One Martini backbone bead per residue (centre of mass of N, CA, C, O) as a GRO file, in nm:
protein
  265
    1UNK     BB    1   0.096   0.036   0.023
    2UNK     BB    2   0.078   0.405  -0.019
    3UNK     BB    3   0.138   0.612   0.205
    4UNK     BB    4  -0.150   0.773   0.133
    5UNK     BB    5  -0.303   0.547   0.195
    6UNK     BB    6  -0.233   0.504   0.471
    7UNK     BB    7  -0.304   0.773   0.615
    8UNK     BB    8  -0.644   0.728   0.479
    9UNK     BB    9  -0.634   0.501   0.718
   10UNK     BB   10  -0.602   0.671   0.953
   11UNK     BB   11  -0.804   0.921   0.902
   12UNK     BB   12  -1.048   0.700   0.999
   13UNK     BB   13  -0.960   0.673   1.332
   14UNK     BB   14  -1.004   0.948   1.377
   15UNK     BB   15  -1.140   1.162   1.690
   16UNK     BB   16  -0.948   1.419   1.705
   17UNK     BB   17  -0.833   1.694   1.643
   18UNK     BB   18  -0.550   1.646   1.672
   19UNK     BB   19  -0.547   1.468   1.496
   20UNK     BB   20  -0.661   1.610   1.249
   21UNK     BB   21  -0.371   1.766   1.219
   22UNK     BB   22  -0.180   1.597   1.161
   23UNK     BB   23  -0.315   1.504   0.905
   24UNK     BB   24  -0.284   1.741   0.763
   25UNK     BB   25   0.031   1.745   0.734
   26UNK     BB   26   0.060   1.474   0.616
   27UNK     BB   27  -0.076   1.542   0.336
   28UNK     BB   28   0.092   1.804   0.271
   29UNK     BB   29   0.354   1.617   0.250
   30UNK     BB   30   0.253   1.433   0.012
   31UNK     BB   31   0.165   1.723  -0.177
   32UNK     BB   32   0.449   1.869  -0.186
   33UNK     BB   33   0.473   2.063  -0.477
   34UNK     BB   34   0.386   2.027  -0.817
   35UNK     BB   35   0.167   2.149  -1.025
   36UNK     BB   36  -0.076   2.013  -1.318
   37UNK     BB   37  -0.200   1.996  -1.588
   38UNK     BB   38  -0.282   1.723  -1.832
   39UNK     BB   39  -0.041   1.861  -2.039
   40UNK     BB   40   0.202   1.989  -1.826
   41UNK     BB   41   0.136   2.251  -1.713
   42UNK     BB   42   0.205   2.467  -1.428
   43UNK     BB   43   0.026   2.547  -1.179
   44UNK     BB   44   0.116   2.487  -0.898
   45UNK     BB   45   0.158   2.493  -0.522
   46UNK     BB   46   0.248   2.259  -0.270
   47UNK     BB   47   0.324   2.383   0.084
   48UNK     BB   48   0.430   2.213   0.379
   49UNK     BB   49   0.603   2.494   0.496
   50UNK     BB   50   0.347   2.656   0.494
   51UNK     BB   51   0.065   2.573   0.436
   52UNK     BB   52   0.019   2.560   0.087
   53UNK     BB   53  -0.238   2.666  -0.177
   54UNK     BB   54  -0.138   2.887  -0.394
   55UNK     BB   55  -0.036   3.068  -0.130
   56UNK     BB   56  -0.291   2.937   0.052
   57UNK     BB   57  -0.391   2.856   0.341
   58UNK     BB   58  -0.450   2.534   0.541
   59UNK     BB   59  -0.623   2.457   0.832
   60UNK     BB   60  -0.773   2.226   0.711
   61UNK     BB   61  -0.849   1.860   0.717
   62UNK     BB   62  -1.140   1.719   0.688
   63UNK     BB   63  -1.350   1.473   0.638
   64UNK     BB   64  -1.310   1.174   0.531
   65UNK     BB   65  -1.378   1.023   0.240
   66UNK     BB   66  -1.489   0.688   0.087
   67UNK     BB   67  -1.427   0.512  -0.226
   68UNK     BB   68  -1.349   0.298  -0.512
   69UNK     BB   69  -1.194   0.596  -0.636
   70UNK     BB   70  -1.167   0.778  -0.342
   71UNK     BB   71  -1.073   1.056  -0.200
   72UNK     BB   72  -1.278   1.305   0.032
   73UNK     BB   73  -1.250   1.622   0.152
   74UNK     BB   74  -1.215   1.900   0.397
   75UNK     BB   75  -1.082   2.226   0.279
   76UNK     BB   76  -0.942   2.473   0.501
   77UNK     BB   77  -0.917   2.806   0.405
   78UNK     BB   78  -0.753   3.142   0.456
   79UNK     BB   79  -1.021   3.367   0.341
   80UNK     BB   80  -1.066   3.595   0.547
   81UNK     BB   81  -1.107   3.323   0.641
   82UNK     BB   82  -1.315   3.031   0.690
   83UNK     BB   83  -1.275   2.846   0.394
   84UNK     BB   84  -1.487   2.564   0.234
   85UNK     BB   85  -1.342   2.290   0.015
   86UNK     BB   86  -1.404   2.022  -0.194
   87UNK     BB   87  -1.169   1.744  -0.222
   88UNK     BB   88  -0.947   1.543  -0.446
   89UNK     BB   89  -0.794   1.236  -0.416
   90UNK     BB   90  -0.570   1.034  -0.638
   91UNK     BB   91  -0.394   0.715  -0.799
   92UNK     BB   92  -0.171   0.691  -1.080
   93UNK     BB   93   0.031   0.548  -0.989
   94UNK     BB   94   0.309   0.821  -0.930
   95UNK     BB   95   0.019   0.976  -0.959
   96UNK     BB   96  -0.123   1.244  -0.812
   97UNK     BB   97  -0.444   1.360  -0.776
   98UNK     BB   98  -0.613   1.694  -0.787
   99UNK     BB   99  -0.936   1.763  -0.685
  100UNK     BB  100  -1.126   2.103  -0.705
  101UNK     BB  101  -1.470   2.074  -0.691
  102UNK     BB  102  -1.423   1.842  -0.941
  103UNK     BB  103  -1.325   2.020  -1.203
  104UNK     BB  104  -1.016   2.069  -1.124
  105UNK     BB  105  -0.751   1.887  -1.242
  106UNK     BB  106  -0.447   1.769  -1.088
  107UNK     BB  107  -0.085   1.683  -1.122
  108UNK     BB  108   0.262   1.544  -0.997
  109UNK     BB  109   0.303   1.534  -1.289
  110UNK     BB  110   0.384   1.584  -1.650
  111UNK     BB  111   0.326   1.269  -1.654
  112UNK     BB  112   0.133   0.984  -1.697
  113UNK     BB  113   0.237   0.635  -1.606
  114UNK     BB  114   0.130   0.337  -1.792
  115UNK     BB  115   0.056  -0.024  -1.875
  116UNK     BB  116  -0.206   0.024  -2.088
  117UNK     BB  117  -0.399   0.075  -2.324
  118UNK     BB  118  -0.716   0.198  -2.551
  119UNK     BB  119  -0.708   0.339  -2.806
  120UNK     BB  120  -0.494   0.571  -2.643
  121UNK     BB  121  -0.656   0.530  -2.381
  122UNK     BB  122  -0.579   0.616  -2.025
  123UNK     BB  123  -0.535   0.613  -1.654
  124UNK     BB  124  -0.576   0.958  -1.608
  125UNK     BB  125  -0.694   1.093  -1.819
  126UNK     BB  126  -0.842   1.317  -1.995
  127UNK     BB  127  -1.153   1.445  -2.116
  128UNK     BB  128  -1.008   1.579  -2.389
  129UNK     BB  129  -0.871   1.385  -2.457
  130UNK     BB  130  -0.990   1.180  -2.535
  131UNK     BB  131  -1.197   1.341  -2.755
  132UNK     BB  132  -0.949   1.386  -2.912
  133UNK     BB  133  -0.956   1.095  -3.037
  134UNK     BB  134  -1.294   1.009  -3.048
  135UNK     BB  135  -1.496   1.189  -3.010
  136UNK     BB  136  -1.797   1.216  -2.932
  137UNK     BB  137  -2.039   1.063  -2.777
  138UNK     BB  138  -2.322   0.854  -2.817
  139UNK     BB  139  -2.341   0.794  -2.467
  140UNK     BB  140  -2.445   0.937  -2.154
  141UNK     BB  141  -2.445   0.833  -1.792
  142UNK     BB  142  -2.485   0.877  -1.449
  143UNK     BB  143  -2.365   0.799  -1.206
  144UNK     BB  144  -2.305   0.663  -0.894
  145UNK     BB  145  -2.073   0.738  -0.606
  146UNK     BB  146  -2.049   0.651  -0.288
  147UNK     BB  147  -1.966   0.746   0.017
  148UNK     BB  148  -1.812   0.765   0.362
  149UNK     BB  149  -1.920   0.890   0.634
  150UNK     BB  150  -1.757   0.846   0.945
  151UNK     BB  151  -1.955   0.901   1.170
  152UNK     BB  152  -2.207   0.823   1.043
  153UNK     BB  153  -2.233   0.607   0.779
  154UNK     BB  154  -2.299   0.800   0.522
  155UNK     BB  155  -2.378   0.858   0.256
  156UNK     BB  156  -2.213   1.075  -0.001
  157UNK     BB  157  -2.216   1.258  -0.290
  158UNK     BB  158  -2.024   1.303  -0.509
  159UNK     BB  159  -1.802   1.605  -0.702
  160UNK     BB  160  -1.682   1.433  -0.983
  161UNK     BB  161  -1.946   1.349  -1.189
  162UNK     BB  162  -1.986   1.037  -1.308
  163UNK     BB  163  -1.927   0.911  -1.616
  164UNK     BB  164  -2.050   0.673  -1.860
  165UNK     BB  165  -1.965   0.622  -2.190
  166UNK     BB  166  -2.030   0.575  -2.572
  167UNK     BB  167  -1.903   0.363  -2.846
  168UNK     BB  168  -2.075   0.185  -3.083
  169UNK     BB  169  -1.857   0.125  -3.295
  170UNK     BB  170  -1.657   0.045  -3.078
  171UNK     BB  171  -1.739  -0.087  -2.829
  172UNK     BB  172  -1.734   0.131  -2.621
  173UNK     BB  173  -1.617   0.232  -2.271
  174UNK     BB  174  -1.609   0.519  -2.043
  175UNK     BB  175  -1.483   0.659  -1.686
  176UNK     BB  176  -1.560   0.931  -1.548
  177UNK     BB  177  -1.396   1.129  -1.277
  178UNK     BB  178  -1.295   1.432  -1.296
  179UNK     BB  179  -1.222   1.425  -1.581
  180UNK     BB  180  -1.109   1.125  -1.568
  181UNK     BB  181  -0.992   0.814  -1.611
  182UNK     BB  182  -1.109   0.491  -1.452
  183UNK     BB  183  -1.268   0.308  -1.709
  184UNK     BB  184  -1.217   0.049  -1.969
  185UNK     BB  185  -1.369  -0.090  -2.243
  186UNK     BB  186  -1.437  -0.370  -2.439
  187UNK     BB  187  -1.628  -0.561  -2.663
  188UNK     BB  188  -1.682  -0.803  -2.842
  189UNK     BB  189  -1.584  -0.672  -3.171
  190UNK     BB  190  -1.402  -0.456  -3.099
  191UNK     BB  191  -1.127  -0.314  -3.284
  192UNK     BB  192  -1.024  -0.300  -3.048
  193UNK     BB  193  -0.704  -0.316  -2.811
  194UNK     BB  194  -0.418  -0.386  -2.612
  195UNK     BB  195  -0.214  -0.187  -2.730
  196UNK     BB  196   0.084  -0.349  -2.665
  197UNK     BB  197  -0.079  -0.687  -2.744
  198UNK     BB  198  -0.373  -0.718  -2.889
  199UNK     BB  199  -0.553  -0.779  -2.649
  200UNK     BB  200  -0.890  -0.914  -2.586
  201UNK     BB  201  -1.182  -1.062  -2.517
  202UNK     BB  202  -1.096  -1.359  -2.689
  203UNK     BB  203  -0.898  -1.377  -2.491
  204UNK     BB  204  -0.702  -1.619  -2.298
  205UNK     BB  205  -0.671  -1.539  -1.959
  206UNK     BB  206  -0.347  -1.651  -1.979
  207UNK     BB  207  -0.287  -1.498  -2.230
  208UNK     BB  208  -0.282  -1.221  -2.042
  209UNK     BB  209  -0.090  -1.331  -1.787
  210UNK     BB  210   0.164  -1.390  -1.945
  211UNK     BB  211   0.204  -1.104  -2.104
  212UNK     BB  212   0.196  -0.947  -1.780
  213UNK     BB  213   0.277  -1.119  -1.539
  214UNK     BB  214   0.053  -1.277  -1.410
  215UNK     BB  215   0.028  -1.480  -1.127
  216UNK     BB  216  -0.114  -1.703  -0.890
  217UNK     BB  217   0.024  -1.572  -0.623
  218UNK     BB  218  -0.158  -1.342  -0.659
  219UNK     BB  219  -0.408  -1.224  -0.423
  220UNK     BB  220  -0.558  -1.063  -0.687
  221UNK     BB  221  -0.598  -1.296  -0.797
  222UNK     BB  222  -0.903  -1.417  -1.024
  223UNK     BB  223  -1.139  -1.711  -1.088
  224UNK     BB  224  -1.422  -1.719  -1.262
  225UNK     BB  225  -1.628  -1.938  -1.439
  226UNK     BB  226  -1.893  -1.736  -1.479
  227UNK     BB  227  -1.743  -1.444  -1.505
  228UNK     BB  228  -1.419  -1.409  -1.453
  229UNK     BB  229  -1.113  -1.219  -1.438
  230UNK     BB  230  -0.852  -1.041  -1.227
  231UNK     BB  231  -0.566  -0.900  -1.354
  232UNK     BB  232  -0.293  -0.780  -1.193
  233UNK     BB  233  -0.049  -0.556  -1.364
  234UNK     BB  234  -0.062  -0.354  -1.140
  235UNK     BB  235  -0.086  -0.192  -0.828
  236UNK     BB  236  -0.312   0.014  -1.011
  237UNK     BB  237  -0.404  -0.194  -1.187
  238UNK     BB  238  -0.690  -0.410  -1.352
  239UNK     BB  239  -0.785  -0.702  -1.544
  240UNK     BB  240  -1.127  -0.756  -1.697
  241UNK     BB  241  -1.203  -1.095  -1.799
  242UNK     BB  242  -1.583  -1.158  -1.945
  243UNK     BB  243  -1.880  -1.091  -1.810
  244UNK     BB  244  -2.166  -0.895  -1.881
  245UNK     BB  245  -2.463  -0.824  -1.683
  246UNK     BB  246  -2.784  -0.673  -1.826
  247UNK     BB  247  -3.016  -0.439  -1.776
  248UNK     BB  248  -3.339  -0.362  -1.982
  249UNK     BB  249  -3.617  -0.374  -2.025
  250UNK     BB  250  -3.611  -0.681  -1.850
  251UNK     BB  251  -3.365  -0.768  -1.999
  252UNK     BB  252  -3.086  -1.002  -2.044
  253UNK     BB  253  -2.775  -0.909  -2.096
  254UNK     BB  254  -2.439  -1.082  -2.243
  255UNK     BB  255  -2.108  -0.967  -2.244
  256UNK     BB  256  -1.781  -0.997  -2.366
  257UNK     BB  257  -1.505  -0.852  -2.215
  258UNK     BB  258  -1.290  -0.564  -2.107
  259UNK     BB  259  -1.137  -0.419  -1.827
  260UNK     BB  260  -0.954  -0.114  -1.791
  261UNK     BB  261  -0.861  -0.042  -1.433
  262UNK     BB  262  -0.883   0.086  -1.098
  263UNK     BB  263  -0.747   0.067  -0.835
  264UNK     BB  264  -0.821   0.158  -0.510
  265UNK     BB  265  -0.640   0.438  -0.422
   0.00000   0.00000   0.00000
């Protein structure tokens, strides 16, 4: 587990002001350095020798939310008084995502490095950038992923605005949350392939294990004879190929697919 997910599990246990006094400091020297927008040019500083971003004072980090794809939290700065905005953590490979209100996301290097994409299209990617490759979606569709507060144990509905997207002729399917990408779907019958292997849903299990060097003593591999495979390639993603069952006007469609996501965190 990295650094930064370890702290945000510590950060659930904590219950007095002091505590996360500490938390707050802890997170701001995991996130200090330079930060980037999409295209690698240079956006701000999180300077944690004196608690601040784009020269803005922090005072506090508090109220940590968990979900499957994000950690957000309440950032209390200090503009004329405490001013609070809802921000989003999330790591892909060596890369820090850093979203403010949802909408402006910014990243701690100038490249997101990746092990495999499909279709020109990784995890961590823009959305105007995938946009720039694919052209627009022909269905837009609103997920829900819900947060859990620390206090409460109420759902809470995340910042990050999650849409899945659709591309009928390639049979293709996009997650974006934060307006980056976290995962890749193509059904059987795609033209599109990983990148990098040219393989696809119709590849036998095996021979994507092998392309990967994904072992079977790795913890997170599974294999279910009647769903499908999940196959962790690095520490931060893993492909899964298999069945996928939907509903619609009561109807059951499955679909052998392929998919490109990241793990939580």
């Amino acid at each position: 587990m990295n650094k930064f997910a370890k702290l945000l599990l510590a950060a659930l246990l904590f219950v007095s002001s002091a505590a996360h006094a500490g938390y707050t400091e802890e997170v701001m020297e995991a996130l200090s350095g330079p930060w980037y927008d999409a295209d690698g040019k240079y956006g701000f500083q999180i300077d944690a020798s004196d608690m601040t971003v784009a020269g803005t004072k922090v005072i506090e980090i508090k109220d940590p939310l968990v979900s499957d794809v994000c950690t957000e939290s309440t950032w209390v700065f200090d503009l004329d008084g405490a001013d609070s905005l809802k921000c989003a953590v999330d790591r892909v490979g060596e890369t820090y995502l850093f979203s403010m209100a949802g909408f402006a996301t910014y990243q701690n290097t100038e490249k997101i490095a990746y092990p495999d994409s499909i279709g020109g299209i990784y995890i961590g990617m823009a959305r105007w950038q995938a946009e720039k490759i694919l052209g627009k979606p022909d269905t837009e569709t609103d997920v829900t992923i819900e947060l859990v507060a620390e206090k409460s144990k109420q759902p809470v509905p995340t910042i990050g605005s999650p849409q899945v997207v659709g591309y009928n002729d390639k049979l293709l399917v996009i997650g974006y949350c934060y307006n980056r990408v976290y995962s890749i779907t193509i059904e059987k019958g795609s033209p599109l392939t990983l990148d990098q292997t040219g393989l696809g849903p119709e590849t036998p299990v095996k021979d994507i294990a092998t392309a990967y060097n994904v072992l079977p003593e790795n913890p997170r591999y599974e294999v279910n004879k009647k769903t499908g495979a999940i196959l962790p390639i690095t520490e931060d993603e893993y492909i899964f190929i298999g069945r996928l069952t939907e509903k619609e006007n009561g109807r059951k469609t499955v679909k052998e697919i392929l998919r490109l996501t990241k793990w939580p965190g």
